[in-house]
Coordinates of C-alpha atoms and ligand atoms in Angstrom, one line a residue:
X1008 CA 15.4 105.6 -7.0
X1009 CA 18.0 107.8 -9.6
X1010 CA 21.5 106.7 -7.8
X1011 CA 22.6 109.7 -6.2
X1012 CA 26.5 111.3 -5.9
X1013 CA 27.1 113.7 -3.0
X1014 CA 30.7 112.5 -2.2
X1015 CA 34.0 112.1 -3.7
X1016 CA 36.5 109.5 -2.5
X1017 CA 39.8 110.7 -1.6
X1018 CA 43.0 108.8 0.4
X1019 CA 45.3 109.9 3.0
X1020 CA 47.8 108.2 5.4
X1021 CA 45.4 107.7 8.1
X1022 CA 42.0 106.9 7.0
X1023 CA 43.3 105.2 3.8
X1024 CA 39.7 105.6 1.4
X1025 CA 37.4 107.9 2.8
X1026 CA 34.7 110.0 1.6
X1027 CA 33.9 113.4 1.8
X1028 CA 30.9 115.2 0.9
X1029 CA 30.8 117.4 -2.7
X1030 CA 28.2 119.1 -2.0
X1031 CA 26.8 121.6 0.8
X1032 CA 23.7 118.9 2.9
X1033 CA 21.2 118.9 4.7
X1034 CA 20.1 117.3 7.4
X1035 CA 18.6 113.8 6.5
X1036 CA 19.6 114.8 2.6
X1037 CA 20.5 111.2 1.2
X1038 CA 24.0 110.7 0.1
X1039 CA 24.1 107.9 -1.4
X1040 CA 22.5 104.3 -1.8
X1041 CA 24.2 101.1 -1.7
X1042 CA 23.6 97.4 -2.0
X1043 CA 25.7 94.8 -0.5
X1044 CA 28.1 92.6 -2.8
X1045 CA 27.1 89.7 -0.5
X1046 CA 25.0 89.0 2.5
X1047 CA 24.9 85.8 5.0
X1048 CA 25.4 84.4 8.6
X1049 CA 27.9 86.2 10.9
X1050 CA 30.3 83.9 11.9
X1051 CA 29.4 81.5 15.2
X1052 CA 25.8 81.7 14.7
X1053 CA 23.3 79.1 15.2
X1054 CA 21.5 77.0 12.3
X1055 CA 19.6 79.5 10.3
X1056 CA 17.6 79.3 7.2
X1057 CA 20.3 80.1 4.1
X1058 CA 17.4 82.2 2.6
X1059 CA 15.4 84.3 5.0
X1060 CA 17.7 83.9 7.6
X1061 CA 15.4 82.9 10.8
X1062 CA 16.3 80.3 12.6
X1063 CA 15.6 76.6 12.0
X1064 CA 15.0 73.5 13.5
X1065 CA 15.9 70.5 11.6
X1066 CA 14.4 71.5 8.2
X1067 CA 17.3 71.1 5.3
X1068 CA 17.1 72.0 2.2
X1069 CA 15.9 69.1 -0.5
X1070 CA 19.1 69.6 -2.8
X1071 CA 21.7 70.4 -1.0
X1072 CA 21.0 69.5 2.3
X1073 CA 22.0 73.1 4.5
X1074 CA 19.6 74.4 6.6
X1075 CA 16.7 76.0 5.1
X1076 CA 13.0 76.8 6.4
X1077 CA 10.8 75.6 3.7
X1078 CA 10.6 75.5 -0.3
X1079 CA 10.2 78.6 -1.1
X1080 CA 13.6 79.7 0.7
X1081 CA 14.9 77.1 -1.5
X1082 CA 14.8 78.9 -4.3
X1083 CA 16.1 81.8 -2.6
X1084 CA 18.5 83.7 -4.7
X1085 CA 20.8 84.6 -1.7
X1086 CA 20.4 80.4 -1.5
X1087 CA 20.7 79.4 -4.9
X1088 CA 24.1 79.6 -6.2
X1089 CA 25.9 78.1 -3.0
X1090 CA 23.4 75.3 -3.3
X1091 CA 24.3 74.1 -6.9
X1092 CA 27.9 74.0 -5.2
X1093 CA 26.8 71.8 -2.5
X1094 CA 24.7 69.8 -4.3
X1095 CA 27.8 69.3 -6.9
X1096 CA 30.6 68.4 -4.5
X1097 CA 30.2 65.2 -3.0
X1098 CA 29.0 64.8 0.9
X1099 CA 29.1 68.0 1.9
X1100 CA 26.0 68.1 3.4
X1101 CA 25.7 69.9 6.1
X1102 CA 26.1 67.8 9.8
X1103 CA 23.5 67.1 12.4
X1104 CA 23.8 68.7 15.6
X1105 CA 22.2 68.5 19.0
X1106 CA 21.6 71.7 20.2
X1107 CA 20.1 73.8 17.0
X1108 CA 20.0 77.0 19.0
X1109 CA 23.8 76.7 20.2
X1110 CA 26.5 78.7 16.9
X1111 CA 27.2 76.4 14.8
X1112 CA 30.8 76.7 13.1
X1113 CA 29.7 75.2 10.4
X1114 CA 27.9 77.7 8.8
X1115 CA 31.1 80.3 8.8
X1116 CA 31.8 79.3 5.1
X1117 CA 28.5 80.8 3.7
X1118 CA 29.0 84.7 3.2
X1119 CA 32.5 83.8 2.0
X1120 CA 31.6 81.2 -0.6
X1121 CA 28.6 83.6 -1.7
X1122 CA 31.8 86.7 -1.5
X1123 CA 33.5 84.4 -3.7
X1124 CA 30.7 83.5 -6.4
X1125 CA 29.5 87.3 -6.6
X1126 CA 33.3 87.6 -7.7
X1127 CA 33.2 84.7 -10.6
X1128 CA 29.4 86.4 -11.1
X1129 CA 30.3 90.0 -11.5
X1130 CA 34.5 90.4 -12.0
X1131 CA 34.0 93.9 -13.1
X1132 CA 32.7 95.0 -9.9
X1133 CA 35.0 92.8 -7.7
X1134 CA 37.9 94.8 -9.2
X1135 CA 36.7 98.3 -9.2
X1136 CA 34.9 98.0 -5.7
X1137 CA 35.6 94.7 -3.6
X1138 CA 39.5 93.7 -4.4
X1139 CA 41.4 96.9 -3.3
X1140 CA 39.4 96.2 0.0
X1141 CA 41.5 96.3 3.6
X1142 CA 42.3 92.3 4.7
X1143 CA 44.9 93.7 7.6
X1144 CA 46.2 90.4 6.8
X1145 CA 49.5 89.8 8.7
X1146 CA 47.6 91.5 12.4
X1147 CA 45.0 88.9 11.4
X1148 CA 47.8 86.1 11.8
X1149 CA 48.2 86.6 15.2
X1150 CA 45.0 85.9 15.8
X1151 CA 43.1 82.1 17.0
X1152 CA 40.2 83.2 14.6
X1153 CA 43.1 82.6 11.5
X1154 CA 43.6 79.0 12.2
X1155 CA 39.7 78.3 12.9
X1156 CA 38.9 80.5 9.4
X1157 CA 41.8 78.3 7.6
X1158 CA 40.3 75.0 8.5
X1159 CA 36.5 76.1 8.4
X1160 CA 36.4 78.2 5.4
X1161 CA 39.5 78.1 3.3
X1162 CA 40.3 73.9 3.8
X1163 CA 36.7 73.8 3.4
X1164 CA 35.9 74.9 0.4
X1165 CA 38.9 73.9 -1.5
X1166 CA 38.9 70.4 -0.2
X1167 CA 35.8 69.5 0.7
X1168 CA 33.6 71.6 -2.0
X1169 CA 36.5 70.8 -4.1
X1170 CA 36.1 74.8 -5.5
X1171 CA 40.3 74.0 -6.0
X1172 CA 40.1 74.5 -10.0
X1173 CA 37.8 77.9 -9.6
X1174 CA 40.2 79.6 -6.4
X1175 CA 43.1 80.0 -4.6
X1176 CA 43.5 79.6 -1.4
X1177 CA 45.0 83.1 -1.4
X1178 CA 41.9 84.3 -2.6
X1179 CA 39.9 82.7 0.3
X1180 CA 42.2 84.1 2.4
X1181 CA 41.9 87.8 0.8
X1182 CA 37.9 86.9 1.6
X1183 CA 37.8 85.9 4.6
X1184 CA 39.7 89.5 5.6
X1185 CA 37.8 91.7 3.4
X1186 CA 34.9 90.0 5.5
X1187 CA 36.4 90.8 8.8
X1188 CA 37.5 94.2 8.2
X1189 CA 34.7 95.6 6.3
X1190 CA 31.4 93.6 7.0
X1191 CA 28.5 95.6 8.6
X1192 CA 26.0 93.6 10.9
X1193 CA 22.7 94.2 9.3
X1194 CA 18.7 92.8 10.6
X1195 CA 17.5 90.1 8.4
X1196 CA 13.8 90.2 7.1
X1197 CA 12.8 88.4 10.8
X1198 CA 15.0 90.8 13.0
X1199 CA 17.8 88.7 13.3
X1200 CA 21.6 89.9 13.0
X1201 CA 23.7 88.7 9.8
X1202 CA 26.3 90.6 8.0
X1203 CA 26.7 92.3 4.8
X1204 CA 29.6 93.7 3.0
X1205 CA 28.7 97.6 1.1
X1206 CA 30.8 98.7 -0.9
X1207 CA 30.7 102.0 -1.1
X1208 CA 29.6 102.5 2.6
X1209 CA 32.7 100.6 3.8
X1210 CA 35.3 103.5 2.5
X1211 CA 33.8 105.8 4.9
X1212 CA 35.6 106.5 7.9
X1213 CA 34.9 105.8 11.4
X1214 CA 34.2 108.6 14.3
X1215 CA 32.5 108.1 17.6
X1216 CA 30.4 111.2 16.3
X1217 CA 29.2 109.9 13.5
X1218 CA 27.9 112.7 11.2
X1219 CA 25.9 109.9 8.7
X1220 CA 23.4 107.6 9.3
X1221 CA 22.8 104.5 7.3
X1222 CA 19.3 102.8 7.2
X1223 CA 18.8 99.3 5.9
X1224 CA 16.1 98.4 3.2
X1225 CA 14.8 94.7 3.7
X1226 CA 14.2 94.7 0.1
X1227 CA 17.5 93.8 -1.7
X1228 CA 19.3 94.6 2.0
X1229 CA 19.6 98.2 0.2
X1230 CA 21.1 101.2 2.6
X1231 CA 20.6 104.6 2.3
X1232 CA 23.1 106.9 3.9
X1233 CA 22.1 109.9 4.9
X1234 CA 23.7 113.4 6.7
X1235 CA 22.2 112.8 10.6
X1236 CA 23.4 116.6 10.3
X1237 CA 24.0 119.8 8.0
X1238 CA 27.2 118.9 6.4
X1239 CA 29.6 121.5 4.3
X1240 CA 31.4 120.7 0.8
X1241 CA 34.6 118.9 1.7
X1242 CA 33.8 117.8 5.2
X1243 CA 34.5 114.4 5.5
X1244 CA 31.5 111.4 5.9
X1245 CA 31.9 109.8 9.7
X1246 CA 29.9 106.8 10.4
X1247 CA 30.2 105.1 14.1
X1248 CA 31.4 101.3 13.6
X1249 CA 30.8 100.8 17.4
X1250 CA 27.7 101.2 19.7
X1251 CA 27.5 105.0 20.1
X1252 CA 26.1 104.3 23.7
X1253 CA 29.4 102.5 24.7
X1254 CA 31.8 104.1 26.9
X1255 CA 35.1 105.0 25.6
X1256 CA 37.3 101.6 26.9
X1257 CA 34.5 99.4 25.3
X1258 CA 34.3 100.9 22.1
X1259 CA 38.4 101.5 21.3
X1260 CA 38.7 97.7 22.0
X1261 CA 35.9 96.8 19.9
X1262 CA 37.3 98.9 17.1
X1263 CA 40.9 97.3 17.7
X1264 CA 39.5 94.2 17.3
X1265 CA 36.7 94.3 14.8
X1266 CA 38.5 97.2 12.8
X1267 CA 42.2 97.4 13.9
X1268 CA 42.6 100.6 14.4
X1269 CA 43.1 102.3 17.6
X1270 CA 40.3 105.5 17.3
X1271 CA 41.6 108.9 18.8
X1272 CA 38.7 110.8 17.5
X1273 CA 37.8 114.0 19.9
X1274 CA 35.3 111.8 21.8
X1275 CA 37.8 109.7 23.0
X1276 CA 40.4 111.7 23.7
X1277 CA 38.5 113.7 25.9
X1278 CA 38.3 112.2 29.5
X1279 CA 34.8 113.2 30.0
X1280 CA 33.6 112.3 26.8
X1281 CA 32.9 115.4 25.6
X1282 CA 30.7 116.6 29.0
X1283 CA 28.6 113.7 28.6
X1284 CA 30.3 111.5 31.4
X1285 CA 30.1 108.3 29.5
X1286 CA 33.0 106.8 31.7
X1287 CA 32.8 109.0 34.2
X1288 CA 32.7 107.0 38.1
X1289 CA 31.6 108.2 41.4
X1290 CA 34.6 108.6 43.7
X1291 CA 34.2 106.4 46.6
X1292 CA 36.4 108.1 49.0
X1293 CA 35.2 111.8 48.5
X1294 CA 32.1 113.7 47.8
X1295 CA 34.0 116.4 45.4
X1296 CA 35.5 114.8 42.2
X1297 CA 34.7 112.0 40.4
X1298 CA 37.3 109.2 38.6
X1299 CA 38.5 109.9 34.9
X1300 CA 40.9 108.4 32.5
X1301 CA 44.1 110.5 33.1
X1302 CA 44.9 108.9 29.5
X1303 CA 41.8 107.7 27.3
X1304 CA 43.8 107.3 24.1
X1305 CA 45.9 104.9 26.5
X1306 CA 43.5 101.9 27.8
X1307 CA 46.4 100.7 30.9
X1308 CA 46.5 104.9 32.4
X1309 CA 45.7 104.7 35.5
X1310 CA 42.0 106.4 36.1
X1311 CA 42.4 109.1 39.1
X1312 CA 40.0 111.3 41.5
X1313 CA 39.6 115.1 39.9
X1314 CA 39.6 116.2 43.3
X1315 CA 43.4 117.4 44.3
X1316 CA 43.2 116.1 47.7
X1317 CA 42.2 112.9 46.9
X1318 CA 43.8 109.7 47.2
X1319 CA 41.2 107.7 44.8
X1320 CA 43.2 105.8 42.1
X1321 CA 43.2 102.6 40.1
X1322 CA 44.3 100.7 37.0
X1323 CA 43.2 100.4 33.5
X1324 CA 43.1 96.7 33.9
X1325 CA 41.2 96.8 37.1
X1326 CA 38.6 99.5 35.2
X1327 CA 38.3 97.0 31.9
X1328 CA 37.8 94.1 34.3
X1329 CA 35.1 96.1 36.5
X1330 CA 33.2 97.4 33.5
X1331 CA 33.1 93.1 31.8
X1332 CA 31.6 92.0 35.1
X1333 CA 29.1 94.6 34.9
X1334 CA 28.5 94.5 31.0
X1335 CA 27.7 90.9 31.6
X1336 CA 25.4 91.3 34.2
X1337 CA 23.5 93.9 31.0
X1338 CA 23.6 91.2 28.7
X1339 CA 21.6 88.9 31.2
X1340 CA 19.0 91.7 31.2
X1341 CA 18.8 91.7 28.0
X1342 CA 18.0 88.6 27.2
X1343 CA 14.9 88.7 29.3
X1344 CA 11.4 88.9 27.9
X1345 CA 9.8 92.1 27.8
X1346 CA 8.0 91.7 30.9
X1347 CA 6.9 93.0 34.8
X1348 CA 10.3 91.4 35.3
X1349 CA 12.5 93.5 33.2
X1350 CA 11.8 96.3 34.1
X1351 CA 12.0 95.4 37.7
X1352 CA 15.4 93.9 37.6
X1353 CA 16.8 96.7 36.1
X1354 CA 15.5 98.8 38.1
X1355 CA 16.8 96.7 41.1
X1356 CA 20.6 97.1 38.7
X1357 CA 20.6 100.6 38.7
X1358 CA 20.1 100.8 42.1
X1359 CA 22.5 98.6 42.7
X1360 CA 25.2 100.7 40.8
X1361 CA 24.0 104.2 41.2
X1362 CA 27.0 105.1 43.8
X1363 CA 29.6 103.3 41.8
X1364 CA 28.6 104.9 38.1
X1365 CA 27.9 108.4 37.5
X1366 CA 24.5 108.9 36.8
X1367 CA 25.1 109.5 32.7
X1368 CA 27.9 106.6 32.6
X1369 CA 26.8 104.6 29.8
X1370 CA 26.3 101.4 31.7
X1371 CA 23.2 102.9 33.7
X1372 CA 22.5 104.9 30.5
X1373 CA 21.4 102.0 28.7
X1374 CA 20.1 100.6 31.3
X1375 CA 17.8 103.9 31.5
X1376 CA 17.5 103.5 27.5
X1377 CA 15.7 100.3 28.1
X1378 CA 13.8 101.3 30.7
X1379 CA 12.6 104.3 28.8
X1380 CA 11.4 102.3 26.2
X1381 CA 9.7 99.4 28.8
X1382 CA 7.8 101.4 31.2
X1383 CA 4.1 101.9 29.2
X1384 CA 4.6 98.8 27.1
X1385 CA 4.7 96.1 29.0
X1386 CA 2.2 94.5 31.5
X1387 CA 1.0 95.8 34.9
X1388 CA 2.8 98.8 33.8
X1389 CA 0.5 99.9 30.6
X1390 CA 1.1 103.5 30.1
X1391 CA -2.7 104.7 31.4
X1392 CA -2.0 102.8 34.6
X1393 CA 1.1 104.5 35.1
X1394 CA 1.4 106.7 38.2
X1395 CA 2.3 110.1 37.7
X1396 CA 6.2 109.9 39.6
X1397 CA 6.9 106.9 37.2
X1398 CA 5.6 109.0 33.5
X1399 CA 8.0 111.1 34.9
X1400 CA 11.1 108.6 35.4
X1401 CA 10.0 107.5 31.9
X1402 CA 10.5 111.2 30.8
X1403 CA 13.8 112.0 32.6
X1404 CA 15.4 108.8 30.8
X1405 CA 14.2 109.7 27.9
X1406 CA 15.8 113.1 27.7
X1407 CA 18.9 112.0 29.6
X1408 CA 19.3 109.9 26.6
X1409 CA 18.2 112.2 23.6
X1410 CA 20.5 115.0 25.5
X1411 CA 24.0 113.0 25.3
X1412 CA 22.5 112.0 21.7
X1413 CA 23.4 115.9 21.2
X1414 CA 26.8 115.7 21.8
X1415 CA 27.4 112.1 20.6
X1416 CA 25.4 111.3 17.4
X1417 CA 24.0 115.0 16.9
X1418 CA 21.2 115.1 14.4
X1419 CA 18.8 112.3 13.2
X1420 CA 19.2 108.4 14.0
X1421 CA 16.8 105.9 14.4
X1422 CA 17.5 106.0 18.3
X1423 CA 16.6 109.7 18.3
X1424 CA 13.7 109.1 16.5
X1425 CA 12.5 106.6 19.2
X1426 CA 13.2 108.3 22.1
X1427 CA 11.7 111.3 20.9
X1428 CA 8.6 108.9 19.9
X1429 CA 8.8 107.2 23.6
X1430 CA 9.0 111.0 25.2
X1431 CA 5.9 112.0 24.0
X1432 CA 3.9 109.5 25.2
X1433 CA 4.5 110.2 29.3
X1434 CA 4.3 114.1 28.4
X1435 CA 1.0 113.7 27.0
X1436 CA -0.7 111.7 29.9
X1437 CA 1.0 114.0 32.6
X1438 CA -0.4 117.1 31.0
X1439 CA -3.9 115.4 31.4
X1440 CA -3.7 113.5 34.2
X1441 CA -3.0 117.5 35.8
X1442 CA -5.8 119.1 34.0
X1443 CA -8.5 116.4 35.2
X1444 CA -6.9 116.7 38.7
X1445 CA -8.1 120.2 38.2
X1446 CA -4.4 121.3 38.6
X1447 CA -3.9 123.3 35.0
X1448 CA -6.7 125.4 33.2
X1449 CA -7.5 124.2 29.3
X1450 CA -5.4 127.1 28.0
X1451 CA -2.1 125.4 29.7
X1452 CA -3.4 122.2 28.8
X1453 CA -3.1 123.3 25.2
X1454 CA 0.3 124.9 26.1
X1455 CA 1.3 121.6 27.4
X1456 CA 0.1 119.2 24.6
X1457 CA 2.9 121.4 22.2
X1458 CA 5.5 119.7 23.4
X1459 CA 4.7 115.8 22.8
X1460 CA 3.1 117.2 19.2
X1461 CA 6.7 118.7 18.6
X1462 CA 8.6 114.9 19.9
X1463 CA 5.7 113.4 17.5
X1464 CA 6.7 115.8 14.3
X1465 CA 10.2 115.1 15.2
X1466 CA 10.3 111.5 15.7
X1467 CA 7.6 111.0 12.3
X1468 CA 9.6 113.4 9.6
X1469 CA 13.4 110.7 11.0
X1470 CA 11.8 107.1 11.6
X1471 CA 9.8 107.6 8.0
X1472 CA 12.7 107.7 6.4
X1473 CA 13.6 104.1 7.6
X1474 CA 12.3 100.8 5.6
X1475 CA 8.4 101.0 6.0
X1476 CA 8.1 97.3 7.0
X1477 CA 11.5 97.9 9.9
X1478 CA 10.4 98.3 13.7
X1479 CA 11.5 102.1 13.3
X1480 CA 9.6 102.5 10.0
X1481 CA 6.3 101.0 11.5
X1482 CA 7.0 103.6 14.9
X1483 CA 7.0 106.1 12.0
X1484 CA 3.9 106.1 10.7
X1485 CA 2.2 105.5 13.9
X1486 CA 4.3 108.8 15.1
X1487 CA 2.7 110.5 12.0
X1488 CA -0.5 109.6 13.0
X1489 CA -0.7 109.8 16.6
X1490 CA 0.6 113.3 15.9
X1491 CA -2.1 114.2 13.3
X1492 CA -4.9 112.6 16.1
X1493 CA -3.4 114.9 19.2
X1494 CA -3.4 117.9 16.9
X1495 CA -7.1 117.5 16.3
X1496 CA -8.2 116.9 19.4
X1497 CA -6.4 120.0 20.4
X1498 CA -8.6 122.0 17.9
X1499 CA -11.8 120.4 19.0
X1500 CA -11.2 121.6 22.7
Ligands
LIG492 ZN1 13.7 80.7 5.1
LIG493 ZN1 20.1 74.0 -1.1
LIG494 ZN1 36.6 107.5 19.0
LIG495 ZN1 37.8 111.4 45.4

């Protein structure tokens, strides 16, 4: 692909680098393409293979001795270069452990070692792209993670992989905070999370409306950014370093933390999230208001009733603690099978919460986002055997989701692209299930069948931009399809 230019890189006070775009775009127009100066393990993670990345189970590789799946990943080139280190410096193989499926700290000196030979590889581009790179070194200080990275990674390497007469320990140092400031998680080829740094892609600045996409490219771990919207000459290039689906408490921490900087972009600022009631509660003493943030930009304000009369208040710290009990609860759902039982427990959650959250906050939200994307997939509730009143919950989630995907991530994503694909599906059947019920004549049928062709269209012309071989790519094509099938058997009614 000819490497494409739409953006400038300018520098202010606030963002530091940023980019903005030098040309009028359009929606889903690429930017630019990028690939990643190095890519590993995110630290903590359990034993995986060094050169595809899934996990392993006591397979190590024949030279060096690190975990690796079989021979092939041996000569991996992501693999290769860290192994002749291993291999060179004396015992530092890499040490059994019990539990392979538990993190393993052990393996937190990959991506910067392979950060560090991609710098003795290619200089050139370490000084024009990776050096002037934020470390936020002295906040990083504070921090427990600096005395676990200085014993793990920097000690490490110079002691132990005795790498003393090729680097500093300053440089390690510089690594391990150009790491933690600007790596992106990626998927590996397997679907499993590891980290990358981009260049290029980490200058532009964070907004909790993002206004670009990125989509990653298994071959190479290539990403394409793209506009998710029209975009005008000069407007700056927003992507969202923080789940969009988060409500605004959980996402400003998580940007303190992962990115040090505290965001006061319009979404957060605004109590109500912009009108989608993200963090909007249920009051429990009333019926007429609900609780907001009388200070988002300000996590310890206290959160208040809207109604005048009312009494309702509480702390910051009280809402924080409240919404980690509950998050944590989420997390145990998520790591359930796709099964009967999913979908059943969450069901049993949102029930559970649904006088406590409003009904858009984004802790039942994703619970509905899952939901949305379980019912019709999974056993015992198979999309034809699905009753009529649950195609339709299916169908209200859906567009609860894609509707505060309007105001929050406007324009094309992946997740658009896959609720619009999972929205289809439920419009279709009830649209037939009510003509063979005798309920709509052929010409409303017709009528009727427009609207999952549109989702179809819609959901094809965003998820086929992703990697073919991806989970979104692959919904993609079968949107494409599907969509082509529906519109001929429309013609041959
Ligand atoms: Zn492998
Ligand atoms: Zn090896
Ligand atoms: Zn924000
Ligand atoms: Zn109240």
């Amino acid at each position: 692909m000819a490497d494409v230019c739409n953006y400038d890189i300018l520098k202010n006070e606030k963002y530091g680098r940023y980019l903005v775009a030098n040309k009028d775009l359009d929606c889903g127009e690429l930017i630019f393409t990028d690939t990643p100066i190095a890519v590993g393990p995110k630290p903590d993670t359990p034993p995986l293979c060094l050169g595809c990345y899934c996990p392993v189970e006591s397979t190590l590789c024949s030279r060096c001795g690190w975990p690796i799946c079989g021979s092939e990943c041996e000569k991996s080139p992501h693999h290769l270069p860290e192994c002749d280190v291993f291999s060179q410096a004396i015992k530092v193989r890499f040490q059994p452990v019990d539990d392979w499926t538990a993190s393993s700290p052990q393996l937190d000196c990959i991506t910067p070692l392979r950060l560090f030979l991609a710098k003795e590889k290619d200089p050139e581009r370490w000084n024009r792209d990776v050096a002037i790179m934020e470390t936020h070194t002295e906040e990083r200080k504070k921090r427990p993670a600096w005395e676990a990275d200085q014993n793990n990674i920097v000690n490490y390497l110079i002691d132990r992989c005795k790498l003393g007469d090729r680097c500093s320990r300053e440089l390690l140092t510089q690594i391990c905070g150009i790491l933690e400031v600007n790596a992106v998680e990626i998927p590996s080829r397997g679907g499993f999370s590891i980290r990358a740094v981009y260049p290029r892609l980490a200058i532009a600045a964070h907004s909790c409306v993002p206004n670009i996409v990125h989509s990653i490219f298994q071959n190479d771990y290539q990403v394409q950014i793209r506009a998710a919207i029209p975009i005008k000459t000069g407007e700056l290039l927003h992507m969202s370093y923080t789940h969009v689906l988060s409500p605004t408490i959980v996402r400003r921490e998580h940007l303190l933390e992962s990115k040090f900087f505290c965001c006061d972009c319009p979404r957060c600022a605004d109590p109500t999230e912009l009108g989608t009631h993200l963090s909007t509660l249920k009051c429990t003493k009333c019926d007429n208001g609900v609780i907001l943030s009388s200070n988002p930009l300000d996590s310890d304000a206290s959160w208040n009733c809207t109604d005048k009369k009312c009494e309702f208040k509480t702390s910051g710290a009280a809402m924080r603690k409240m919404l980690g009990v509950v998050q944590a609860e989420l997390d145990q759902l998520d790591a359930l099978e796709p099964g009967p039982q999913a979908i059943e427990m969450r069901e049993a959650t949102l029930h559970k919460y649904k006088s406590v959250f409003h009904p858009s906050h984004a802790i039942l939200l994703s619970i509905k986002h899952a939901l949305a994307q379980l019912y019709g997939r999974v056993e015992e509730y198979s999309i034809d055997e699905l009753p009529d009143l649950v195609l339709e919950r299916k169908a209200e989630f859906c567009r609860l989701v894609l509707k505060t995907l309007d105001v929050i991530s406007p324009g094309d994503s992946r997740m658009r692209g896959m609720m619009l694909y999972e929205l289809h599906a439920p419009l279709m059947y009830l649209a037939r299930s009510e003509f063979s019920a005798g309920l709509i004549t052929q010409d409303k049928l017709k009528d009727r069948l427009q609207e999952p062709i549109q989702c179809l269209s819609e959901a094809a012309r965003i998820l086929r931009r992703e990697d073919p071989i991806s989970p979104e790519g692959i919904t993609g094509n079968i949107a494409y399809q599907s969509m082509e099938q529906l519109k001929a058997s429309l013609e041959s009614l």
